[in-house]
Each structure stands twice: as structure tokens, then as C-alpha cells.
XYZ file of C-alpha atoms in Angstrom:
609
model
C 22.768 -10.236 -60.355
C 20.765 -12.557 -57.719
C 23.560 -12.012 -55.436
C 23.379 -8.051 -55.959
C 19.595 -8.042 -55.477
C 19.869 -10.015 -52.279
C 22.224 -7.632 -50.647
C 19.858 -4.644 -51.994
C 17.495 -6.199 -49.427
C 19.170 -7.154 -46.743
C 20.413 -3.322 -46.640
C 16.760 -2.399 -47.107
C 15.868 -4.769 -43.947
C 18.514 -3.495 -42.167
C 17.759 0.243 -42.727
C 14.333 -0.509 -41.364
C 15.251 -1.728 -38.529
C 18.014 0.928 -37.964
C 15.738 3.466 -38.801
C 11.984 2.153 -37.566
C 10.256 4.501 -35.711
C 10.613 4.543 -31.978
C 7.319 2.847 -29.800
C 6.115 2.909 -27.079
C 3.340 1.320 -24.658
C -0.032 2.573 -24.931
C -3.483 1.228 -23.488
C -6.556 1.384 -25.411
C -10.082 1.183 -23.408
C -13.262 0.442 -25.418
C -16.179 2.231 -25.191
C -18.098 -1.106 -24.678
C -16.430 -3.964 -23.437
C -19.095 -6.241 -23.612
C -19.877 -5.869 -26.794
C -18.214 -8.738 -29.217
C -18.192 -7.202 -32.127
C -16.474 -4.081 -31.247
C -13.771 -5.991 -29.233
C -12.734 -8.518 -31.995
C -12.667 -5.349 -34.545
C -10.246 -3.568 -32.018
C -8.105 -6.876 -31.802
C -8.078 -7.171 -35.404
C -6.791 -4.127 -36.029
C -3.991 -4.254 -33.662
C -3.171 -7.427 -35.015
C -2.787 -5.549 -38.029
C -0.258 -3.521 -37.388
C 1.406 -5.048 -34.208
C 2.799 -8.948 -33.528
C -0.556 -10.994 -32.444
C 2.635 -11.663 -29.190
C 3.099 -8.043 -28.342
C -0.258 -7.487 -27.799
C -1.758 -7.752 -24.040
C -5.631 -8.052 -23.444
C -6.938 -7.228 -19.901
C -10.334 -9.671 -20.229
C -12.603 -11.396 -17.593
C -14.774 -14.315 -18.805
C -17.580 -12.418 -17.445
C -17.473 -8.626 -17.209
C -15.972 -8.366 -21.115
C -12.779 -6.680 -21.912
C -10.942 -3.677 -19.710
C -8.172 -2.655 -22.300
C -5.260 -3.607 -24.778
C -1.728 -2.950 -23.916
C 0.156 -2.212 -26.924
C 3.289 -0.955 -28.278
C 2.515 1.514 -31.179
C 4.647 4.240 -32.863
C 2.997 7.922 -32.689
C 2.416 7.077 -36.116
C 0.314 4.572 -35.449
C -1.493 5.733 -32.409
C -2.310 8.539 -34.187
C -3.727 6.591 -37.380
C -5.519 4.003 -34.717
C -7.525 6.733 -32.993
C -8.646 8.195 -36.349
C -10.077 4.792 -37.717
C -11.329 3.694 -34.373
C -12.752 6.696 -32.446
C -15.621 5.484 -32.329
C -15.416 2.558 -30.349
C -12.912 3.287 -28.248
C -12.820 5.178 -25.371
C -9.359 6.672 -25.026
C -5.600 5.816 -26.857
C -3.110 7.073 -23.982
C 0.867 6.233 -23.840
C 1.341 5.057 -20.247
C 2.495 7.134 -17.302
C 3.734 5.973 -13.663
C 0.496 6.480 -12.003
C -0.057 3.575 -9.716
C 1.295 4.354 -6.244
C 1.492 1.591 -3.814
C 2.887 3.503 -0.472
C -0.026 6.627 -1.222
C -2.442 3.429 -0.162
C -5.716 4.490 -1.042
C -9.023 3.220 -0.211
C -13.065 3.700 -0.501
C -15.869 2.668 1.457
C -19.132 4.270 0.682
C -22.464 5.057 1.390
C -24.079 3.813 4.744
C -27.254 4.846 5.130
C -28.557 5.208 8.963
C -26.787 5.951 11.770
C -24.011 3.421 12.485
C -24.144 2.186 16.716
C -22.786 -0.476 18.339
C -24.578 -3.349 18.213
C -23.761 -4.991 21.481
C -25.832 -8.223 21.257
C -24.335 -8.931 17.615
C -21.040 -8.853 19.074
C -21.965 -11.476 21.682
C -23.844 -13.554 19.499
C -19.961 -13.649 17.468
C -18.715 -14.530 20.674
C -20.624 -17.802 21.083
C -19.445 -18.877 17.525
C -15.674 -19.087 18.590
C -14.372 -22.166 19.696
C -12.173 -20.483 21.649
C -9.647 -17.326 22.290
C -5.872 -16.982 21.316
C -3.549 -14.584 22.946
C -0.280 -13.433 21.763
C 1.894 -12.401 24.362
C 4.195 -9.561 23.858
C 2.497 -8.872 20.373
C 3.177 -5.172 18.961
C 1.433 -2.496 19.779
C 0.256 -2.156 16.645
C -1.234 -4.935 16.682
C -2.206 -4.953 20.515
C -4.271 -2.429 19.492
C -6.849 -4.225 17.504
C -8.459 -5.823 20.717
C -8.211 -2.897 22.804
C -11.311 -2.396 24.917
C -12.636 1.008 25.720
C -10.658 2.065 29.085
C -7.667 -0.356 29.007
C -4.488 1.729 27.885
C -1.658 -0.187 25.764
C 0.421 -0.886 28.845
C -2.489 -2.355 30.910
C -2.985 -4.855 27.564
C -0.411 -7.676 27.790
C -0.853 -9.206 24.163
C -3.305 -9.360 21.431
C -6.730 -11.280 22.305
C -8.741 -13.024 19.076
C -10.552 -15.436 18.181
C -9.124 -18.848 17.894
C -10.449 -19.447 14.576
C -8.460 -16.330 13.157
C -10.104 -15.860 9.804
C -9.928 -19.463 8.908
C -11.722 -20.303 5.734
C -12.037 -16.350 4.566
C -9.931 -15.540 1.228
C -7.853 -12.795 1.406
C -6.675 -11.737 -1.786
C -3.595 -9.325 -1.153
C -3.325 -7.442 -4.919
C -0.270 -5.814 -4.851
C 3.623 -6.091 -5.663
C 3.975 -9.936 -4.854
C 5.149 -11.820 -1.239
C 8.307 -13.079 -0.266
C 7.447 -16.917 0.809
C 10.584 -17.754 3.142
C 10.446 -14.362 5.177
C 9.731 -15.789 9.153
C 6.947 -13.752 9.200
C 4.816 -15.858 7.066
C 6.424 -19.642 7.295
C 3.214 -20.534 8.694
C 1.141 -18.762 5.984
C 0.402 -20.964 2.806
C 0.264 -18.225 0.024
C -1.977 -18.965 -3.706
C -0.436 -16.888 -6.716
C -2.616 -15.282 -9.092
C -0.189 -13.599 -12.206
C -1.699 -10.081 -13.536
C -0.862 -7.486 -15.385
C 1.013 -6.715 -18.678
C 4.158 -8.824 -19.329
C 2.815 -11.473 -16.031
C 5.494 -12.821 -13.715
C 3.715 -15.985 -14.223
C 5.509 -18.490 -12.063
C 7.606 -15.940 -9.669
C 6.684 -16.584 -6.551
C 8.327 -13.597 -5.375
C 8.053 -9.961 -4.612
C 8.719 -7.513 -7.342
C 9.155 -3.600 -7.789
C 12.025 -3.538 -5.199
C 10.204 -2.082 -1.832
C 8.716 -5.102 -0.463
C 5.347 -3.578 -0.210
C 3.483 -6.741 -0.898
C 5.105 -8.942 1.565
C 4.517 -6.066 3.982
C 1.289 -6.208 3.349
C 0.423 -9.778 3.564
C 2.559 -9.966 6.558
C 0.176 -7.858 8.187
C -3.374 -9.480 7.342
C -1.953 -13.146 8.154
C 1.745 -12.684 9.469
C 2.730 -14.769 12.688
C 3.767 -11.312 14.365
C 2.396 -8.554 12.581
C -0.580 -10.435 11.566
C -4.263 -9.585 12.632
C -5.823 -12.899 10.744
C -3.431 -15.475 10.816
C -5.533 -17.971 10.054
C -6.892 -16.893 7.121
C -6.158 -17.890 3.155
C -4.374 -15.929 1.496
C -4.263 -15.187 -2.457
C -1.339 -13.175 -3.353
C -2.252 -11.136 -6.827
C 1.032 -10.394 -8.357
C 0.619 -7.084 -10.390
C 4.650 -6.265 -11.071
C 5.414 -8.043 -14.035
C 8.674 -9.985 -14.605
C 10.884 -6.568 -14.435
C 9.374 -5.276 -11.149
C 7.162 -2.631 -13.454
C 3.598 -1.908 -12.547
C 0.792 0.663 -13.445
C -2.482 1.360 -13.590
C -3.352 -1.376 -16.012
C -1.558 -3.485 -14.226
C -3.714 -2.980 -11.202
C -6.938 -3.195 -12.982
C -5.824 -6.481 -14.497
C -5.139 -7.730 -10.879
C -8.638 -6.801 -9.539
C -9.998 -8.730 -13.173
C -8.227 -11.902 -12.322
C -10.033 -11.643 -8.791
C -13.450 -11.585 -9.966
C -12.403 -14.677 -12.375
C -11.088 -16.540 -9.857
C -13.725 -15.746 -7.172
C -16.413 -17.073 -10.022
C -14.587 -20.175 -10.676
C -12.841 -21.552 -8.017
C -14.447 -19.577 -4.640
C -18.018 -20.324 -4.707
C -19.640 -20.329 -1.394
C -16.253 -18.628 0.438
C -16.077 -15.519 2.008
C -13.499 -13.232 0.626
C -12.079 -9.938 1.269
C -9.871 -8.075 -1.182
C -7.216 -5.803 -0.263
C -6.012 -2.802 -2.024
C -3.072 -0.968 -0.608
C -2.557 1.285 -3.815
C -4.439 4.335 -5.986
C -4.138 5.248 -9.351
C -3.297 9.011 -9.660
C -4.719 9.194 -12.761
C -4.559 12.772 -13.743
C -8.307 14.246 -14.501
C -7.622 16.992 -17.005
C -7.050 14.025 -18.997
C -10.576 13.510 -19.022
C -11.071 10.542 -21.487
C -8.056 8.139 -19.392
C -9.508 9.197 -16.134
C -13.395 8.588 -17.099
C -12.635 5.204 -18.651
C -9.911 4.216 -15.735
C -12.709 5.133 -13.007
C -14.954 3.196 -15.022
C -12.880 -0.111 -14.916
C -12.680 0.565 -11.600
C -16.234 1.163 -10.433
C -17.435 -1.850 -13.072
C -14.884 -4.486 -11.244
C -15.267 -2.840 -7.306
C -19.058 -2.983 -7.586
C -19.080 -6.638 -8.928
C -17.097 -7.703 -6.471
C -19.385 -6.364 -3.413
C -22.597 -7.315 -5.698
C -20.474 -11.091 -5.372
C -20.198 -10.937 -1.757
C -16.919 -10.006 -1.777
C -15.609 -6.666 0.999
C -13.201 -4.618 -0.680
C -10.824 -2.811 1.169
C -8.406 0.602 0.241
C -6.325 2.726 2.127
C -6.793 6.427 2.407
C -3.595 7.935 1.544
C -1.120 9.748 2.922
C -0.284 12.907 1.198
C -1.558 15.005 4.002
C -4.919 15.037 6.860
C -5.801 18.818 4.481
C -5.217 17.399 0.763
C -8.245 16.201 -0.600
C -8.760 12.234 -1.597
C -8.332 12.554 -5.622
C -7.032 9.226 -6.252
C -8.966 6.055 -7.678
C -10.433 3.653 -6.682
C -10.541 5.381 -3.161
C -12.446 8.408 -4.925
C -15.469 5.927 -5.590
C -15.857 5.501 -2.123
C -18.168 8.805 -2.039
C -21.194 7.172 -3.984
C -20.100 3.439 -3.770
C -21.952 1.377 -0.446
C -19.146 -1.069 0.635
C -15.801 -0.198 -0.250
C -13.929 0.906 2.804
C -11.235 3.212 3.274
C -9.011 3.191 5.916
C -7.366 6.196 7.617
C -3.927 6.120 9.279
C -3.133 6.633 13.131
C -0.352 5.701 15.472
C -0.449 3.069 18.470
C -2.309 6.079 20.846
C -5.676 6.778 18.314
C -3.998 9.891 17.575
C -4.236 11.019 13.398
C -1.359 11.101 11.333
C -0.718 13.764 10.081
C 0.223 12.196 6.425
C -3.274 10.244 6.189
C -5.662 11.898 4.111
C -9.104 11.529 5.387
C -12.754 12.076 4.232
C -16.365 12.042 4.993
C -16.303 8.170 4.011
C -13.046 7.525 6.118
C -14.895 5.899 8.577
C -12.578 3.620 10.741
C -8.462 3.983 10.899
C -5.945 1.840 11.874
C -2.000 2.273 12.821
C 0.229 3.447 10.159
C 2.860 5.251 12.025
C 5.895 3.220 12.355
C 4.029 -0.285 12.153
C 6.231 -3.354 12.228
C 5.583 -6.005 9.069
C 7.994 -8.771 7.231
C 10.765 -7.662 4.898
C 11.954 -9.411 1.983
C 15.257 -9.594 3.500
C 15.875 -12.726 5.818
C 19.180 -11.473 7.264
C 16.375 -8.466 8.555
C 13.274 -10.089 8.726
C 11.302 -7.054 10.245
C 11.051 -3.846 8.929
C 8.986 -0.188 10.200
C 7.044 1.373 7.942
C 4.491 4.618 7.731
C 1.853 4.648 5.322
C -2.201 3.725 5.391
C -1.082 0.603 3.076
C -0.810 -1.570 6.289
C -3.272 0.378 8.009
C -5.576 -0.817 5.470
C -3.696 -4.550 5.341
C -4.264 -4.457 9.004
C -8.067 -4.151 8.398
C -8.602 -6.523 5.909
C -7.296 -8.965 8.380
C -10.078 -7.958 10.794
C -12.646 -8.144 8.546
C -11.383 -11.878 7.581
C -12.138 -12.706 11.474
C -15.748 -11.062 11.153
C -16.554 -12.934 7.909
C -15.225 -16.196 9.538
C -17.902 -15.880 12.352
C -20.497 -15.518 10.114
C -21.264 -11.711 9.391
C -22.774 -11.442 6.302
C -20.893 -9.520 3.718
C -24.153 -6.578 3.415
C -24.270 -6.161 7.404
C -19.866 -6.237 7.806
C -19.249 -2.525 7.427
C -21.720 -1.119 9.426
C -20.566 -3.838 12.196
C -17.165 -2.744 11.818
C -18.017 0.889 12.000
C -20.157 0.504 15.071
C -17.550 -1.216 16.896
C -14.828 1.056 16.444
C -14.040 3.648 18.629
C -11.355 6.858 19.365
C -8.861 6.427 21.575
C -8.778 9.592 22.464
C -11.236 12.532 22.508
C -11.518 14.108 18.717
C -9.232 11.385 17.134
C -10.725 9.118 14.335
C -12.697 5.936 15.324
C -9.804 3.125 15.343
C -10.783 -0.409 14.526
C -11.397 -2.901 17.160
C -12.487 -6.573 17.199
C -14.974 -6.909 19.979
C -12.581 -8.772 22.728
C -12.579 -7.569 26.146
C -10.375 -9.614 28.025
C -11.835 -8.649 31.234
C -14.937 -10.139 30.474
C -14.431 -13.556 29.352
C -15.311 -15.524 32.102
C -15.232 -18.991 31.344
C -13.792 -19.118 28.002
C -10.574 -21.279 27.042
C -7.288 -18.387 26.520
C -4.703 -20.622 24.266
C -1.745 -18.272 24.977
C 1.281 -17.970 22.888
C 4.938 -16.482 23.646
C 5.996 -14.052 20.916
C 9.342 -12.478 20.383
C 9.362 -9.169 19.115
C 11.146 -8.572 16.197
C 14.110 -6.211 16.242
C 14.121 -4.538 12.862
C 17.692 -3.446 11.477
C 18.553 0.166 12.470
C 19.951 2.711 10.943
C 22.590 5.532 11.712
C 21.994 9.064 11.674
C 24.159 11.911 10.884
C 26.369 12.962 13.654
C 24.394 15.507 15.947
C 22.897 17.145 17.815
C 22.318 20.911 16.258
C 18.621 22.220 16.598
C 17.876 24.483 13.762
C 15.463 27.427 14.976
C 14.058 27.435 11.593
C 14.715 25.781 7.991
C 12.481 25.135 5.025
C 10.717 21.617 4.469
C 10.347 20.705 1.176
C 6.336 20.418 1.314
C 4.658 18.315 -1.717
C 4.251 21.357 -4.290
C 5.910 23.954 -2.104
C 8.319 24.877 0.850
C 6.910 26.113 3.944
C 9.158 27.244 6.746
C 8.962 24.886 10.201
C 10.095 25.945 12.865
C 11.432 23.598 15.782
C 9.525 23.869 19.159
C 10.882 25.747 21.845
C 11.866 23.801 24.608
C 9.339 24.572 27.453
C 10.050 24.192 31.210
C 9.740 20.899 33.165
C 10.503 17.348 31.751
C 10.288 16.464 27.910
C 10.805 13.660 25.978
C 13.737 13.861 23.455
C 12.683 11.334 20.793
C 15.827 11.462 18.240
C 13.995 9.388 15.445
C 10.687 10.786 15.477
C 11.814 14.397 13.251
C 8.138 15.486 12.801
C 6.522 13.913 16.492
C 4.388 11.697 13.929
C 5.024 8.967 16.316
C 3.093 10.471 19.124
C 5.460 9.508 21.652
C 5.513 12.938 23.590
C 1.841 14.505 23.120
C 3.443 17.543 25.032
C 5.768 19.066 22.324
C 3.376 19.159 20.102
C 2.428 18.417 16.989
C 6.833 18.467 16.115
C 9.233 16.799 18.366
C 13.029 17.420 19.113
C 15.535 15.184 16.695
C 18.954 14.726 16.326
C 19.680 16.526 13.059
C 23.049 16.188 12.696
C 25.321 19.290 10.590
C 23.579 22.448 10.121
C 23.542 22.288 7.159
C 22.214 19.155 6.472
C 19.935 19.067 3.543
C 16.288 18.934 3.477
C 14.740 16.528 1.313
C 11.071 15.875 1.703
C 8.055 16.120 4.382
C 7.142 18.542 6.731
C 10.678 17.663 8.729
C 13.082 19.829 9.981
C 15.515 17.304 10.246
C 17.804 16.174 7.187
C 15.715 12.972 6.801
C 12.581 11.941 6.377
C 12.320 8.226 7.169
C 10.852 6.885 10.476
C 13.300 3.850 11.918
C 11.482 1.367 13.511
C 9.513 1.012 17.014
C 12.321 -0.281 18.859
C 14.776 2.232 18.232
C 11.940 5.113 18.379
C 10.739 3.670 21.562
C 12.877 4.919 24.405
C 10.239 5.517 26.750
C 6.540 6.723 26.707
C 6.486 8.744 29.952
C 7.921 11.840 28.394
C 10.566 11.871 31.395
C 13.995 12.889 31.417
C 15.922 15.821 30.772
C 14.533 18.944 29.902
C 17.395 19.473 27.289
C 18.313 18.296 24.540
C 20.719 14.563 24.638
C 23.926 14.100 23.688
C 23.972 12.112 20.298
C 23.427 8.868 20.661
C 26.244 6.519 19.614
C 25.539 5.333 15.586
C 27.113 1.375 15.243
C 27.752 2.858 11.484
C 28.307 6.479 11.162
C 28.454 8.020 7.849
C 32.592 8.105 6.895
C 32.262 11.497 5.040
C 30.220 14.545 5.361
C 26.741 14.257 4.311
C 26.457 14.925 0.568
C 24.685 17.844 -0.618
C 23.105 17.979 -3.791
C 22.286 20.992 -5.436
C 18.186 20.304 -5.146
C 18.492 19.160 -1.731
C 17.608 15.491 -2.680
C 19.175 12.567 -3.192
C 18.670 8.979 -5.655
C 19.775 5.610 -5.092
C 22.305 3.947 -7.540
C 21.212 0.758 -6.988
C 17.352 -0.726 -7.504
C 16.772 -0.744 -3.697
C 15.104 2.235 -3.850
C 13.751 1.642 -7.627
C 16.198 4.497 -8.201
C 14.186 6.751 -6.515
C 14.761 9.281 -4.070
C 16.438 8.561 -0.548
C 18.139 9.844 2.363
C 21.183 9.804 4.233
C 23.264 9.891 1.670
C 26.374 9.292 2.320
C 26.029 6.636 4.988
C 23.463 4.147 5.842
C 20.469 5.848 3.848
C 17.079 5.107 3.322
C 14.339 4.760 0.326
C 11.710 7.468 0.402
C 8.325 5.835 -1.784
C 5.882 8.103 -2.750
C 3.464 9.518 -0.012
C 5.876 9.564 2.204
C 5.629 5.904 3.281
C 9.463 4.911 3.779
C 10.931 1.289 3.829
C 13.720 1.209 5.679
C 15.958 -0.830 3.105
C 19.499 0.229 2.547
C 20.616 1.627 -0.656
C 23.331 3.925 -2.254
C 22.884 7.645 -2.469
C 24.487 9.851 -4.785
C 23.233 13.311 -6.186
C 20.495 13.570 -9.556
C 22.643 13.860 -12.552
């Protein structure tokens, strides 16, 4: 009889667990953080239904509690959001929303007109104990102290202040950093965990792009970096599987204010951003309460003292700035957003801009570390380093003493176009021609060769195809050539690069088969991805033939036709790409992130099942 009973419940057990209702995660914001009663009610009656272990709790000592990541049943949800309606705020199963290569950014409102103010800049000069010089640095870098009638070639190096941003936390919130890359051997990195299911301990780079070891690389990196003196705190938001969202990015910005209150009195800090949430707002309660979190944790940080910076996105110069935080920038005084240009001041065309979009910075084919040490360099497009590259700057400003209230008007009055009706580009103040006396420490850089990639075997020029556009295809149509000399850049498809001005806003590529398939951007080319600087690079003098080139020889062309898929894309195998989207299939191809920023990582192509 006992033994009969027992196995009635084991089955019992077992069917329950066989049979339990499917869950999944959900985040729960409160209508009132702060408020102790209504949080410990909330946690109580999670804890009721859901292991006290499975539950996460986004919380700062001193702003009260963001939200609770949970896994519920629909069951449940459903049951929670009848009992507890009225003190929370909104019950949502999570989305992918967070988008690290759509880099998004906010500054605010300035009030008065922003102008140079010449004797502030000299009065930063006496401060510095001297001025470093890199040699050879990037152009992308180069750029940075580039004085108003000195061209890139006339610039031999990158000019800054000796003591580099020394002293100044940067806190780099994004996908993690990659320690041993060359890049940074000189940089000593802090880890802050965050998130949902925290990497704690993992002092590496998760969610399989390399985005935040990009990104550090360019505020402090030894080549790519524009402060490379200064502290940095990397704020790990992928959790131990290389997941992120949202939340996760919230609970990265909470674990800055924490650790600014306890551990960074007195220091002058900068927080970096190279993200947005796309949060969609017909879903009006998860959009209120996420741009709430937001705007609660941004404007506590500036109120601290602390410049927050964003980048502005890239989904196109005429789509309008929706995501967050970058949308607070419109009402918020001191979060900046950072448009994207390449090495000549001229717009990309993939940055988004705005009325707040006050200063840019290059984002078209910038060099920056990979997490790859056999190819420590990588090139990348995208306002995330554009707005990585600006932290960096602001470091150097904070560093020689520029208050925190008085930075982004500085910043804004020093930058400048490069050209005639480009954006204002940042610049730090150094004009090499005029520092007299001053002590130049000069230093010898190499510059970093990033791996290439081979293209399809070419070339055909298409008079006309359709480019998958975000939401829609629109026809391009290649230039016609025009008489006299033209530059033939074969790995600049869409003339984002600015290399040749005089072709135009689209450049001549090497496109290979005819019918090679489109897959994403305003390209008529069968790829999207930008290789780096030194293969783009041929030449800036637009000489040379006035036809097209013969194809250039590949050191791994593709061993089969180029595959086409019946959508015209293509999806990595492998977790290179995060199983997303890439190109080339076939051959060498390359990961496509969303916004059209592309790391040049190699992965495995094969069509969508």
C-alpha cells in the first residue's frame, strides 16, 4: 500500500513537471520605487509564486528600486497584474530591444548662444604639464586636434595633453572588454557586473561582436584611444550567456550611480553609452516607465557631477531620433549626443541627427581593438565609437579642471565643421603651430593593419538594382562615370567613406556576379560591410583611371558561387555573428549588427531556414 501511494506521487510530480506550464521572462516596474512598502509587497508576492533565486531586483541604495526580472507563466502574469495593478507600473514579457551598434545618445538643453571661448581654452593650456604627440596616429583620431586650416595630411600625429584624462573615471557600460587585446595592455580596466543573470567575475567581452572592447579601445586605447590616460570602469551588461536588454542596460547605469556614491567621491567621471533602447511606444505603459528609469538615473547622474554621453544613431541622417535614452536629450541639459562623420567633417549618411546633435565625431570606418589577438584591429561604422571617441575628450577637459556645468557648452564652442555645411566635429583645443615653448613628448606609433577580407570576384557595374532600405526597397542607381579622372574605391559600395567627394554621394565598387544578392543598406553592391581604412585607403587624390579597375586580386576568394537565398539575406551558423544576419556568404563573410554598424569578424553563412 505505502509503496503504491509513493509511486502515485512520484507520477503526480513527474506529470507536473512534464506538463507545467511554459515561462517566460518578464520585468515588472513599480509605480513608485521609493516607496518601501509597495516594493516589499511586490517582492513578496513574487516570492510567492516564484523561487526567492529566480527572482532578479534592479535596486540602487539610493534612488529605490527600477524593476523585477522574473520568470512567470501567462498564467501568472496575468493573475499578478490583476492583484497588483495598482502599484505597478507595467508587467511586459521581454523583447530584444537594446541595440548596441544603433549607438544612441542625448545632450540637451543649452540655453544661450554657444561661442568659443578663446581665453578658457588658454587658461586649460597653462594647466598641462606638458604635450604628447603620437606619430602616425589614425586619422580618426588625428582628427581630434585638428586646428581650423590644417588639412589631415598637413597633421603628422595626434597632439594632447600630457596628462590624457588622468584621474577622470570613465565608465564604459556596454557588452564587456577584452583585457589582453594590444590595444589596451596599458589600460588597467575596473569591472562593475549588471544586469539580469550578472557575469560576475568574467572579465571578458560578451554578446559575440566585441562592441565593448571597441569601445573602450577608443576612449583609452594606446592607438585608437583619445584619453589614454584616463580610468576606466568597464560596466558589464551581457550576462553570463552573452544576452542583454533593456533591463540589462538600466541595471548597468544603476550600478554607476552606486558606485559613483560610494567609492568616487570627489572624482570626475564621465559615463559612456554607446547603445538605445528601441522600446516600442504604442506600448505605452513599458515605454513611459522605461523612459522614466532612464530620465530618473541620467538626471542623477549630471545632478552628481557626472557628463553622460550617447551616440546618435545610425539608421539614417532623415529618420527621426525615437530611441531612449537619446530621446531625453530634447528637454534634458547635459546629456550629449554625438553624431557620426568620416575623417573629412563630412555627415554620414547612416547617423541620425537632431536639433540637440550638437558636436560629431568619426564613425565611418574608424579603427578600434578586437577581441581577437591573432587580429588585434578591427574597422567599424557606427556613432558607438563616435560617441566612445568623445567621452575620451571630455575625460581630458574634466582632467584640466572644467567643471562638469560649464563642459558642454566648452565642448560645443570649440568644435567646428570641417567643411562648409557639415556638422561641427569635436576638437580639443591644440594647435600645434602655436605652442611655442612648450615640451612635445613624441611617440612612434604603428598603425594597425586590420585583417581583410575578400570580395566576390568582379568587376560588373549594375546600372540599377534594388537596396533593401530599412522598411522598404528603393531602387539606386550607380553613378555614371563622368569625364576626367575618378577615384575607383572598390570597398567603399555606398561612397560613405568620403574618399572621392566627386562621384557623389555613391561611389564605384567591385560587385562581383550580377546577380549577386542584395542584403541590406542603401548599397548597390552585394555587401554591406565597410573593410577597414587600410584596404579602403588607396589614395585620397581621386587620380587614376577614368574607368573602372580590373578586380583586385582576393588572398581568399570565395570557392563556390555566392549563395543566394531566397530573401536575399543571409545568417551565420556559428555565434560570430550572434546568428544574425551577414554577408558574403559563401566565402570570407561578414556580421551585419543592427544599424548598420558592421564588425568585420568572420563567420559562416548559410541561407534562413
Amino acid at each position: 500500500m505505502f509503496f503504491n501511494v509513493y509511486l502515485l506521487l512520484l507520477l503526480c510530480g513527474l506529470a507536473g513537471q512534464v506538463f507545467a506550464a511554459p515561462t517566460i521572462q518578464y520585468a515588472i516596474y513599480p509605480k513608485d520605487g521609493t516607496n518601501a512598502g509597495q516594493v516589499k509587497k511586490i517582492t513578496d508576492g513574487l516570492e510567492a509564486v516564484v523561487n526567492k533565486k529566480d527572482i532578479f531586483i534592479s535596486a540602487s541604495k539610493y534612488l529605490g528600486t527600477f524593476y523585477w526580472w522574473v520568470p512567470l507563466t501567462e498564467t501568472q502574469a496575468q493573475k499578478f497584474i490583476q492583484d497588483f495593478h495598482d502599484i505597478t507600473a507595467t508587467i511586459d514579457p521581454i523583447k530584444a530591444e537594446l541595440d548596441q551598434e544603433r549607438a544612441v545618445s542625448g545632450m540637451g538643453e543649452l540655453v544661450g548662444d554657444l561661442v568659443r571661448d578663446l581665453s578658457s581654452t588658454s587658461q586649460l593650456r597653462k594647466r598641462a604639464t606638458a604635450i604628447e604627440f603620437d606619430e602616425d596616429a589614425v586619422d580618426d583620431v588625428k582628427i581630434i586636434s585638428q586646428p581650423k586650416g590644417v588639412t589631415l595630411d598637413d597633421l603628422k600625429g595626434y597632439y594632447y595633453d600630457g596628462t590624457a584624462g588622468q584621474k577622470t573615471v570613465v565608465y564604459v557600460v556596454d557588452s564587456g572588454a577584452t583585457p589582453d587585446t594590444p590595444d589596451l595592455k596599458n589600460v588597467k580596466l575596473n569591472w562593475i557586473w549588471a544586469g539580469p543573470n550578472p557575469a560576475t567575475g568574467m572579465k571578458s567581452d560578451g554578446g559575440g561582436t566585441g562592441h565593448g572592447t571597441c569601445m573602450v579601445s577608443r576612449v583609452a586605447g594606446i592607438v585608437c584611444g583619445s584619453a589614454k590616460k584616463a580610468e576606466i570602469t568597464v560596466v558589464r551588461y551581457t550576462d553570463k550567456n552573452g544576452y542583454s536588454n533593456t533591463e540589462s542596460a538600466i541595471d548597468g547605469l544603476v550600478k554607476v550611480f552606486d558606485d559613483l556614491e560610494d567609492h568616487q567621491a570627489g572624482k570626475s567621471a564621465v559615463v559612456n553609452m554607446s547603445w538605445d533602447s528601441n522600446v516600442d511606444s504604442k506600448n505605452t505603459d513599458r515605454y513611459d516607465a522605461v523612459k522614466a528609469a532612464y530620465s530618473t538615473l541620467i538626471s542623477n547622474l549630471i545632478k552628481n557631477g557626472a557628463i553622460c554621453v550617447t551616440s546618435a544613431g545610425n539608421a539614417g541622417v532623415s529618420t527621426p531620433i525615437t530611441g531612449l535614452p537619446t530621446l531625453l536629450a530634447s528637454t534634458m541639459s547635459g546629456l550629449i549626443v554625438v553624431g557620426g562623420v568620416d575623417d573629412f567633417g563630412t555627415q554620414n549618411p547612416n547617423s541620425q541627427t537632431a536639433s540637440y546633435v550638437k558636436v560629431s565625431a568619426p564613425s565611418t570606418g574608424i579603427i578600434c581593438a578586437s577581441t581577437n589577438k591573432d587580429d588585434p584591429y578591427v574597422g567599424v561604422t557606427g556613432t558607438s565609437g563616435a560617441a566612445a571617441s568623445l567621452s575620451g575628450l571630455v575625460a581630458n577637459f574634466l582632467t584640466l579642471g572644467k567643471s562638469p556645468s560649464d563642459l558642454p557648452g566648452y565642448l560645443y564652442g570649440l568644435a567646428y565643421p570641417r567643411k562648409a555645411n557639415e556638422p561641427d566635429v569635436l576638437y580639443n583645443g591644440i594647435d600645434f603651430r602655436n605652442l611655442g615653448g612648450a615640451k612635445v613628448a613624441t611617440t612612434k606609433l604603428t598603425k594597425p593593419t586590420p585583417k581583410t577580407y575578400s570580395f566576390p570576384p568582379g568587376p560588373t557595374f549594375p546600372t540599377t538594382v534594388t537596396a533593401a532600405q530599412p522598411g522598404k526597397a528603393t531602387p539606386t542607381t550607380t553613378p555614371t562615370a563622368a569625364a576626367g579622372p575618378k577615384c575607383i574605391h572598390a570597398a567603399d559600395p555606398d561612397g560613405a567613406m568620403g574618399l572621392c567627394p566627386s562621384v557623389g554621394a555613391t561611389g564605384w565598387c567591385e560587385c562581383g556576379p550580377s546577380n549577386y544578392p542584395i542584403t541590406a543598406g542603401n548599397n548597390p553592391c552585394g555587401y554591406t560591410g565597410k573593410l577597414p581604412k587600410p584596404t579602403i585607403l588607396q589614395s585620397t587624390s581621386c587620380g587614376g583611371s577614368s574607368t573602372a579597375p580590373p578586380p583586385k586580386a582576393t588572398t581568399s576568394a570565395p570557392s563556390s558561387p555566392p549563395l543566394i537565398c531566397p530573401d536575399g539575406k543571409f545568417y551565420a551558423t556559428d555565434t560570430t555573428c550572434g546568428n544574425g544576419e551577414c554577408t558574403n556568404a559563401g566565402g570570407n563573410c561578414q556580421c551585419i549588427e543592427a544599424g548598420y554598424e558592421v564588425f568585420n569578424e568572420a563567420c559562416t553563412c548559410e541561407c534562413k531556414k
